[in-house]
CSV table of C-alpha atoms and ligand atoms in Angstrom, one decimal:
chain,number,residue,atom,x,y,z
A,20,MET,CA,-75.5,-46.0,33.2
A,21,THR,CA,-77.3,-44.1,30.4
A,22,GLY,CA,-75.7,-42.1,27.6
A,23,GLU,CA,-75.7,-38.4,28.4
A,24,VAL,CA,-76.6,-35.6,26.0
A,25,LYS,CA,-74.0,-32.8,25.7
A,26,GLY,CA,-75.1,-30.1,23.4
A,27,LYS,CA,-77.2,-31.6,20.6
A,28,LEU,CA,-75.5,-35.0,20.5
A,29,GLU,CA,-75.5,-38.1,22.5
A,30,PHE,CA,-72.1,-39.6,22.7
A,31,TYR,CA,-70.9,-43.2,23.0
A,32,GLY,CA,-67.9,-45.3,23.6
A,33,CYS,CA,-66.6,-48.3,21.7
A,34,LYS,CA,-66.9,-51.8,23.2
A,35,CYS,CA,-63.2,-52.3,22.5
A,36,PHE,CA,-62.3,-50.1,25.5
A,37,THR,CA,-62.5,-53.1,27.8
A,38,THR,CA,-60.4,-55.4,25.7
A,39,ASN,CA,-58.0,-53.5,23.6
A,40,ASN,CA,-54.9,-51.3,24.1
A,41,ILE,CA,-54.2,-52.4,27.6
A,42,PHE,CA,-50.8,-51.0,28.4
A,43,LEU,CA,-48.2,-53.1,30.2
A,44,GLU,CA,-45.8,-50.5,31.5
A,45,GLU,CA,-43.0,-53.0,32.5
A,46,TYR,CA,-42.9,-54.4,29.0
A,47,ASN,CA,-43.8,-51.2,27.2
A,48,LEU,CA,-46.4,-53.1,25.3
A,49,HIS,CA,-50.1,-52.6,24.4
A,50,VAL,CA,-52.1,-55.8,24.4
A,51,ARG,CA,-55.5,-57.1,23.6
A,52,PHE,CA,-57.2,-59.4,26.1
A,53,LEU,CA,-60.3,-61.4,25.1
A,54,THR,CA,-59.7,-64.7,26.9
A,55,GLU,CA,-56.7,-66.2,28.7
A,56,GLN,CA,-56.2,-68.7,25.9
A,57,GLN,CA,-56.2,-66.0,23.2
A,58,PHE,CA,-53.8,-63.9,25.3
A,59,ARG,CA,-51.3,-66.7,25.8
A,60,GLN,CA,-51.4,-67.5,22.1
A,61,ASP,CA,-50.9,-63.9,21.0
A,62,TYR,CA,-48.4,-62.7,23.6
A,63,ARG,CA,-46.7,-65.5,25.5
A,64,ALA,CA,-43.7,-65.7,23.2
A,65,MET,CA,-43.4,-61.9,22.8
A,66,LEU,CA,-43.5,-61.4,26.6
A,67,LEU,CA,-40.9,-64.0,27.1
A,68,ARG,CA,-38.5,-62.1,24.7
A,69,LEU,CA,-39.3,-59.0,26.7
A,70,GLY,CA,-38.2,-60.6,29.9
A,71,CYS,CA,-41.4,-62.1,31.3
A,72,ASP,CA,-39.5,-65.3,31.9
A,73,SER,CA,-41.3,-67.0,34.8
A,74,ASP,CA,-44.8,-68.3,35.6
A,75,GLN,CA,-44.9,-65.8,38.4
A,76,LYS,CA,-44.2,-62.9,36.1
A,77,PHE,CA,-46.8,-64.1,33.7
A,78,LYS,CA,-49.3,-64.4,36.5
A,79,ASP,CA,-48.5,-60.8,37.5
A,80,VAL,CA,-49.2,-59.7,34.0
A,81,LEU,CA,-52.6,-61.4,34.1
A,82,ASN,CA,-53.4,-59.8,37.4
A,83,LYS,CA,-52.4,-56.3,36.1
A,84,ILE,CA,-54.7,-56.9,33.0
A,85,SER,CA,-57.6,-58.0,35.2
A,86,GLN,CA,-57.2,-54.9,37.4
A,87,GLU,CA,-57.1,-52.6,34.4
A,88,VAL,CA,-60.1,-54.2,32.8
A,89,ASP,CA,-62.0,-53.8,36.1
A,90,ARG,CA,-61.0,-50.2,36.3
A,91,ARG,CA,-62.3,-49.6,32.8
A,92,ILE,CA,-65.6,-51.4,33.4
A,93,HIS,CA,-66.3,-49.2,36.4
A,94,LEU,CA,-64.7,-46.0,35.0
A,95,ASP,CA,-67.9,-44.0,34.3
A,96,GLU,CA,-69.5,-44.9,37.6
A,97,ALA,CA,-66.3,-44.0,39.5
A,98,SER,CA,-65.8,-40.8,37.5
A,99,ALA,CA,-69.4,-39.6,38.2
A,100,GLU,CA,-68.9,-40.3,41.9
A,101,ARG,CA,-65.6,-38.3,41.9
A,102,ALA,CA,-67.1,-35.4,40.0
A,103,ALA,CA,-70.1,-35.2,42.5
A,104,ALA,CA,-67.7,-35.4,45.5
A,105,ILE,CA,-65.5,-32.6,44.0
A,106,ARG,CA,-68.6,-30.4,43.4
A,107,CYS,CA,-69.7,-30.9,47.0
A,108,THR,CA,-66.4,-30.6,48.9
A,109,TYR,CA,-63.7,-28.8,46.8
A,110,ARG,CA,-63.3,-25.0,47.1
A,111,PRO,CA,-61.3,-23.6,44.2
A,112,LEU,CA,-58.4,-21.2,44.9
A,113,HIS,CA,-58.9,-19.2,41.7
A,114,PRO,CA,-62.5,-19.6,40.5
A,115,HIS,CA,-62.0,-17.4,37.5
A,116,VAL,CA,-59.7,-19.9,35.8
A,117,TYR,CA,-62.7,-22.2,35.2
A,118,ARG,CA,-64.2,-19.8,32.7
A,119,LEU,CA,-62.5,-19.0,29.4
A,120,GLU,CA,-61.9,-15.3,29.1
A,121,GLU,CA,-60.2,-13.5,26.2
A,122,SER,CA,-57.8,-12.1,28.8
A,123,HIS,CA,-56.5,-15.6,29.4
A,124,LEU,CA,-55.4,-16.0,25.8
A,125,ALA,CA,-52.1,-14.9,24.2
A,126,PRO,CA,-52.6,-11.9,21.8
A,127,GLN,CA,-51.0,-13.8,18.9
A,128,PHE,CA,-53.4,-16.7,19.4
A,129,LYS,CA,-56.4,-14.3,19.2
A,130,LYS,CA,-54.9,-12.8,16.1
A,131,ILE,CA,-54.6,-16.2,14.5
A,132,VAL,CA,-58.2,-17.1,15.3
A,133,GLU,CA,-59.4,-13.8,14.0
A,134,TYR,CA,-57.6,-14.4,10.8
A,135,CYS,CA,-59.2,-17.9,10.4
A,136,ARG,CA,-62.7,-16.5,11.0
A,137,ASN,CA,-62.3,-14.1,8.1
A,138,VAL,CA,-64.1,-15.2,4.9
A,139,GLU,CA,-60.9,-14.5,2.8
A,140,ALA,CA,-58.7,-16.7,5.0
A,141,SER,CA,-56.7,-19.5,3.4
A,142,LYS,CA,-54.5,-22.3,4.7
A,143,GLU,CA,-51.4,-20.6,3.2
A,144,GLY,CA,-52.2,-17.4,5.0
A,145,LEU,CA,-52.7,-19.2,8.3
A,146,LEU,CA,-49.4,-21.0,7.9
A,147,LYS,CA,-47.6,-17.7,7.8
A,148,LEU,CA,-48.9,-17.0,11.3
A,149,LEU,CA,-47.9,-20.3,12.8
A,150,GLU,CA,-44.6,-22.0,13.5
A,151,GLU,CA,-44.3,-25.3,11.7
A,152,GLU,CA,-42.3,-27.8,13.6
A,153,ALA,CA,-39.8,-30.2,11.9
A,154,ALA,CA,-42.4,-33.0,12.4
A,155,THR,CA,-44.9,-33.1,9.6
A,156,ARG,CA,-48.1,-31.1,10.2
A,157,VAL,CA,-47.2,-30.3,13.8
A,158,TYR,CA,-47.8,-26.6,14.5
A,159,ARG,CA,-46.8,-24.3,17.4
A,160,PHE,CA,-48.4,-21.2,18.6
A,161,PRO,CA,-48.7,-19.3,21.9
A,162,VAL,CA,-52.1,-20.2,23.6
A,163,PHE,CA,-52.2,-18.6,27.1
A,164,GLU,CA,-50.9,-15.6,28.8
A,165,ARG,CA,-48.1,-16.4,31.3
A,166,ASP,CA,-50.1,-15.2,34.3
A,167,PHE,CA,-53.0,-17.4,33.4
A,168,CYS,CA,-50.6,-20.4,33.2
A,169,ARG,CA,-49.3,-19.6,36.7
A,170,GLU,CA,-52.8,-19.3,38.2
A,171,LEU,CA,-54.0,-22.5,36.4
A,172,VAL,CA,-51.1,-24.5,37.8
A,173,GLU,CA,-51.7,-23.0,41.3
A,174,GLU,CA,-55.3,-24.0,41.0
A,175,LEU,CA,-54.4,-27.6,39.9
A,176,ASP,CA,-51.8,-27.8,42.7
A,177,HIS,CA,-54.4,-26.7,45.2
A,178,PHE,CA,-56.7,-29.4,43.9
A,179,GLU,CA,-54.0,-32.0,44.1
A,180,GLN,CA,-53.2,-31.2,47.7
A,181,SER,CA,-56.9,-31.3,48.7
A,182,PRO,CA,-58.5,-34.5,50.0
A,183,ALA,CA,-60.9,-34.5,47.0
A,184,PRO,CA,-60.9,-37.8,45.0
A,185,LYS,CA,-58.7,-38.0,41.9
A,186,GLY,CA,-58.8,-40.2,38.8
A,187,ARG,CA,-55.9,-40.9,36.4
A,188,PRO,CA,-55.8,-39.0,33.1
A,189,ASN,CA,-55.6,-41.9,30.8
A,190,THR,CA,-54.3,-45.5,30.4
A,191,MET,CA,-50.7,-44.4,30.1
A,192,ASN,CA,-50.2,-41.4,32.3
A,193,ASN,CA,-50.2,-42.1,36.0
A,194,SER,CA,-50.2,-38.6,37.3
A,195,GLY,CA,-52.4,-35.7,36.3
A,196,ILE,CA,-55.9,-34.4,36.5
A,197,LEU,CA,-59.1,-35.1,34.6
A,198,LEU,CA,-60.5,-31.7,33.8
A,199,ASP,CA,-64.1,-32.7,33.3
A,200,GLU,CA,-64.3,-34.1,36.8
A,201,LEU,CA,-62.9,-30.8,38.1
A,202,GLY,CA,-65.6,-28.8,36.2
A,203,PHE,CA,-63.5,-27.3,33.4
A,204,ASP,CA,-65.5,-28.7,30.4
A,205,GLU,CA,-68.5,-26.5,30.0
A,206,ALA,CA,-67.2,-23.0,30.4
A,207,PHE,CA,-63.6,-23.5,29.5
A,208,ILE,CA,-62.6,-26.4,27.2
A,209,THR,CA,-65.8,-26.6,25.1
A,210,PRO,CA,-65.7,-22.8,24.2
A,211,LEU,CA,-61.9,-23.1,23.6
A,212,ARG,CA,-62.5,-26.0,21.2
A,213,GLU,CA,-65.6,-24.6,19.4
A,214,GLN,CA,-64.7,-20.9,19.2
A,215,TYR,CA,-60.9,-20.9,19.0
A,216,LEU,CA,-59.5,-24.2,17.9
A,217,LEU,CA,-62.0,-25.4,15.4
A,218,PRO,CA,-61.3,-22.4,13.1
A,219,LEU,CA,-57.7,-23.5,13.0
A,220,THR,CA,-58.1,-27.2,12.7
A,221,SER,CA,-60.7,-26.7,9.9
A,222,PHE,CA,-57.8,-25.3,7.7
A,223,LEU,CA,-55.0,-27.5,9.0
A,224,TYR,CA,-56.6,-31.0,9.2
A,225,PRO,CA,-59.7,-31.2,7.0
A,226,ASP,CA,-58.7,-34.8,6.1
A,227,CYS,CA,-58.7,-35.9,9.7
A,228,GLY,CA,-62.0,-34.5,10.9
A,229,GLY,CA,-60.6,-31.1,11.7
A,230,ARG,CA,-63.7,-29.4,10.3
A,231,CYS,CA,-66.1,-31.2,12.5
A,232,LEU,CA,-64.6,-31.7,15.9
A,233,ASP,CA,-67.6,-32.1,18.2
A,234,SER,CA,-66.3,-33.5,21.5
A,235,HIS,CA,-63.1,-33.9,23.5
A,236,LYS,CA,-61.3,-35.4,26.5
A,237,ALA,CA,-59.2,-32.9,28.4
A,238,PHE,CA,-56.7,-33.6,31.1
A,239,VAL,CA,-53.5,-32.3,32.6
A,240,VAL,CA,-50.4,-34.5,32.7
A,241,LYS,CA,-47.8,-34.1,35.3
A,242,TYR,CA,-44.1,-35.3,35.3
A,243,ASP,CA,-42.0,-35.2,38.4
A,244,MET,CA,-38.6,-36.4,39.3
A,245,ASN,CA,-40.3,-38.7,41.9
A,246,GLU,CA,-43.2,-39.8,39.7
A,247,ASP,CA,-43.6,-40.4,35.9
A,248,LEU,CA,-40.6,-38.9,34.1
A,249,GLU,CA,-41.5,-39.7,30.5
A,250,LEU,CA,-44.3,-41.2,28.3
A,251,SER,CA,-44.0,-44.1,25.9
A,252,TYR,CA,-44.5,-43.9,22.2
A,253,HIS,CA,-48.3,-44.0,21.4
A,254,TYR,CA,-51.1,-42.4,19.4
A,255,ASP,CA,-54.0,-40.6,21.0
A,256,ASN,CA,-57.7,-41.6,21.1
A,257,ALA,CA,-58.3,-38.4,19.2
A,258,GLU,CA,-58.5,-36.9,15.7
A,259,VAL,CA,-56.6,-33.7,16.6
A,260,THR,CA,-54.6,-33.1,19.9
A,261,LEU,CA,-53.6,-29.8,21.4
A,262,ASN,CA,-50.8,-30.0,24.0
A,263,VAL,CA,-50.0,-26.8,25.9
A,264,SER,CA,-47.1,-26.4,28.2
A,265,ILE,CA,-48.4,-24.6,31.4
A,266,GLY,CA,-45.5,-25.0,33.9
A,267,LYS,CA,-44.0,-25.4,36.4
A,268,ASP,CA,-40.2,-25.4,35.9
A,269,PHE,CA,-38.5,-28.2,34.1
A,270,THR,CA,-35.6,-29.2,31.9
A,271,GLU,CA,-35.8,-31.5,28.9
A,272,GLY,CA,-38.9,-33.7,28.5
A,273,ASN,CA,-39.3,-32.9,24.7
A,274,LEU,CA,-42.2,-34.4,22.7
A,275,TYR,CA,-41.0,-36.6,19.9
A,276,PHE,CA,-42.9,-37.7,16.7
A,277,GLY,CA,-42.5,-40.6,14.4
A,278,ASP,CA,-44.9,-41.9,11.7
A,279,MET,CA,-48.6,-42.0,11.4
A,280,ARG,CA,-50.2,-45.0,13.1
A,281,GLN,CA,-51.4,-46.4,9.7
A,282,ASP,CA,-48.0,-46.2,8.0
A,283,PRO,CA,-46.2,-49.4,7.4
A,284,VAL,CA,-43.4,-50.0,10.0
A,285,SER,CA,-40.3,-48.5,8.6
A,286,GLU,CA,-37.0,-47.0,9.7
A,287,THR,CA,-38.9,-44.3,11.6
A,288,ARG,CA,-37.1,-41.0,11.9
A,289,LEU,CA,-38.0,-39.3,15.2
A,290,THR,CA,-38.3,-35.6,15.3
A,291,GLU,CA,-38.4,-33.6,18.6
A,292,ALA,CA,-40.5,-30.6,19.6
A,293,GLU,CA,-39.6,-28.6,22.7
A,294,HIS,CA,-42.2,-27.7,25.3
A,295,ARG,CA,-42.2,-24.0,26.0
A,296,ILE,CA,-44.5,-22.6,28.7
A,297,THR,CA,-47.6,-20.8,27.4
A,298,GLU,CA,-47.2,-22.4,23.9
A,299,GLY,CA,-49.2,-25.2,22.3
A,300,LEU,CA,-48.3,-27.9,19.9
A,301,LEU,CA,-51.1,-29.0,17.6
A,302,HIS,CA,-50.9,-32.4,16.0
A,303,ARG,CA,-52.9,-35.2,14.4
A,304,GLY,CA,-54.1,-37.7,17.1
A,305,GLN,CA,-52.9,-40.6,15.0
A,306,HIS,CA,-49.4,-39.2,14.6
A,307,MET,CA,-47.3,-41.5,16.8
A,308,HIS,CA,-45.5,-39.6,19.6
A,309,GLY,CA,-44.0,-39.9,23.1
A,310,ALA,CA,-42.3,-37.7,25.7
A,311,LEU,CA,-38.7,-37.8,26.7
A,312,PRO,CA,-37.8,-37.9,30.4
A,313,ILE,CA,-37.5,-34.6,32.2
A,314,SER,CA,-34.1,-34.2,33.9
A,315,HIS,CA,-35.2,-31.7,36.5
A,316,GLY,CA,-38.2,-30.1,38.1
A,317,GLN,CA,-41.9,-30.6,37.3
A,318,ARG,CA,-43.6,-30.5,34.0
A,319,TRP,CA,-47.4,-29.9,33.6
A,320,ASN,CA,-49.2,-29.9,30.3
A,321,LEU,CA,-52.8,-29.3,29.3
A,322,ILE,CA,-53.8,-31.9,26.8
A,323,ILE,CA,-57.1,-31.7,24.7
A,324,TRP,CA,-57.9,-34.8,22.7
A,325,MET,CA,-60.4,-33.5,20.2
A,326,ARG,CA,-62.8,-35.9,18.5
A,327,ALA,CA,-64.8,-35.8,15.3
A,328,SER,CA,-67.8,-38.2,15.5
A,329,GLN,CA,-68.2,-38.1,11.7
A,330,GLN,CA,-64.6,-39.4,11.3
A,331,ARG,CA,-64.5,-42.0,14.1
A,332,ASN,CA,-68.0,-43.4,13.5
A,333,LYS,CA,-66.5,-44.9,10.4
A,334,LEU,CA,-63.5,-46.5,12.2
A,335,CYS,CA,-62.7,-46.6,15.8
A,336,PRO,CA,-59.0,-45.6,16.0
A,337,MET,CA,-58.4,-47.9,19.0
A,338,CYS,CA,-59.6,-51.2,17.4
A,339,ASN,CA,-59.5,-50.2,13.8
A,340,SER,CA,-63.0,-51.5,13.2
A,341,LYS,CA,-66.4,-50.1,12.9
A,342,PRO,CA,-67.2,-49.0,16.5
A,343,SER,CA,-69.5,-51.2,18.5
A,344,LEU,CA,-71.3,-48.5,20.5
A,345,VAL,CA,-71.7,-48.6,24.3
A,346,GLU,CA,-73.4,-46.0,26.4
A,347,GLY,CA,-71.1,-43.7,28.3
A,348,ARG,CA,-70.9,-40.6,30.4
A,349,GLY,CA,-70.7,-37.1,29.0
A,350,PHE,CA,-68.7,-37.0,25.8
A,351,ALA,CA,-67.8,-40.7,26.3
A,352,ASP,CA,-65.3,-41.5,23.5
A,353,GLY,CA,-66.9,-39.2,21.0
A,354,PHE,CA,-68.9,-41.7,18.9
A,355,THR,CA,-72.5,-40.9,17.8
A,356,LYS,CA,-75.3,-42.9,16.3
A,357,ALA,CA,-75.7,-42.8,12.6
A,358,GLY,CA,-78.2,-40.1,11.4
A,359,GLU,CA,-77.6,-37.6,14.3
A,360,ALA,CA,-76.6,-34.1,13.1
A,361,PRO,CA,-73.1,-33.0,14.0
A,362,ALA,CA,-73.0,-30.3,16.6
A,363,ASN,CA,-70.4,-28.1,14.9
A,364,SER,CA,-71.3,-27.3,11.3
A,365,GLN,CA,-70.2,-23.7,10.9
A,366,PHE,CA,-66.8,-24.6,9.5
A,367,MET,CA,-67.8,-27.7,7.6
A,368,SER,CA,-68.3,-26.3,4.2
A,369,GLN,CA,-65.0,-24.5,3.9
B,802,LIG,O1,-46.3,-35.3,27.9
B,802,LIG,C1,-46.6,-34.9,26.9
B,802,LIG,O2,-46.3,-33.7,26.6
B,802,LIG,C2,-47.5,-35.7,26.0
B,802,LIG,C3,-48.7,-36.2,26.6
B,802,LIG,C4,-49.5,-37.1,25.6
B,802,LIG,O3,-49.0,-37.3,24.5
B,802,LIG,C5,-50.8,-37.6,25.9
B,802,LIG,O4,-51.2,-37.5,27.1
B,802,LIG,O5,-51.5,-38.2,25.1
B,803,LIG,FE1,-50.5,-38.4,23.4
């Protein structure tokens, strides 16, 4: 598998993807697996405290890890195959939702972006147009028109019910849709990031790569009374994340925020932010968060993990070390080789 060029840059993953942050759902624990000996040494006692109290249970854990590592090793290949099968066999219900159009966007969002593009814009001025949540540096604004959300969910539902092959959105979410495989990247997510979100993040998160976001991973997560209800506390593999509520009809399921990943463990105060259909919550990827269980209905959210190669090339957020580059498909995990020019530079000097 060779690294693919998207725009001007070639993107890579970090080697840690096949060893680190393996999520054991039953024990609500992220682990690192290098060898069985290292794993026993690092986690046997902790797992025992968490209820993994028999040889069989420990064997089950080792099996789960081996399956997950295998899935990760073959992820790119499997993803390319699914994308090709989708292109050949899947007929969209609403083809126009795959292309970003101004009419899809909420008027207030367009006003905010227009403000940011103005040479006289300032962070203070921008903050007057956004709703700041109780959680630090979490911002809310309307993103899409209600009709667009309805059509997007109809499209995704139609895809879900089709026989086309489906991957899972990330390591923690079991249900949802990978938007690059479905063909949303080029004409929808990339222009949304470059033309609409980058102007905002440049003002809001200059210290976290917000001025030079140059790739993303976009997916839809789905919570249902018969499937995943909630999402454990975590941080994202992203510098900045946009989380937009797009439907369908649900109660509860708030997002909650704690400390930044790097902060020393303390008496964390958790702060909730409600999901409201059509509205987005923008937050730092390294801001720890989770989702409370829904108590009724079905909740669908569009998530865009936005990455800044300049930022992550220094330190991989998933292993906290200098990334060890491996080739990957498409935007991979957003790392680039030293010396390559960043794709988005128009907002870098503000
Ligand atoms: O369910 C949500 O709203 C949060 C999803 C999320 O944090 C993620 O997928 O990274
Ligand atoms: Fe997240």
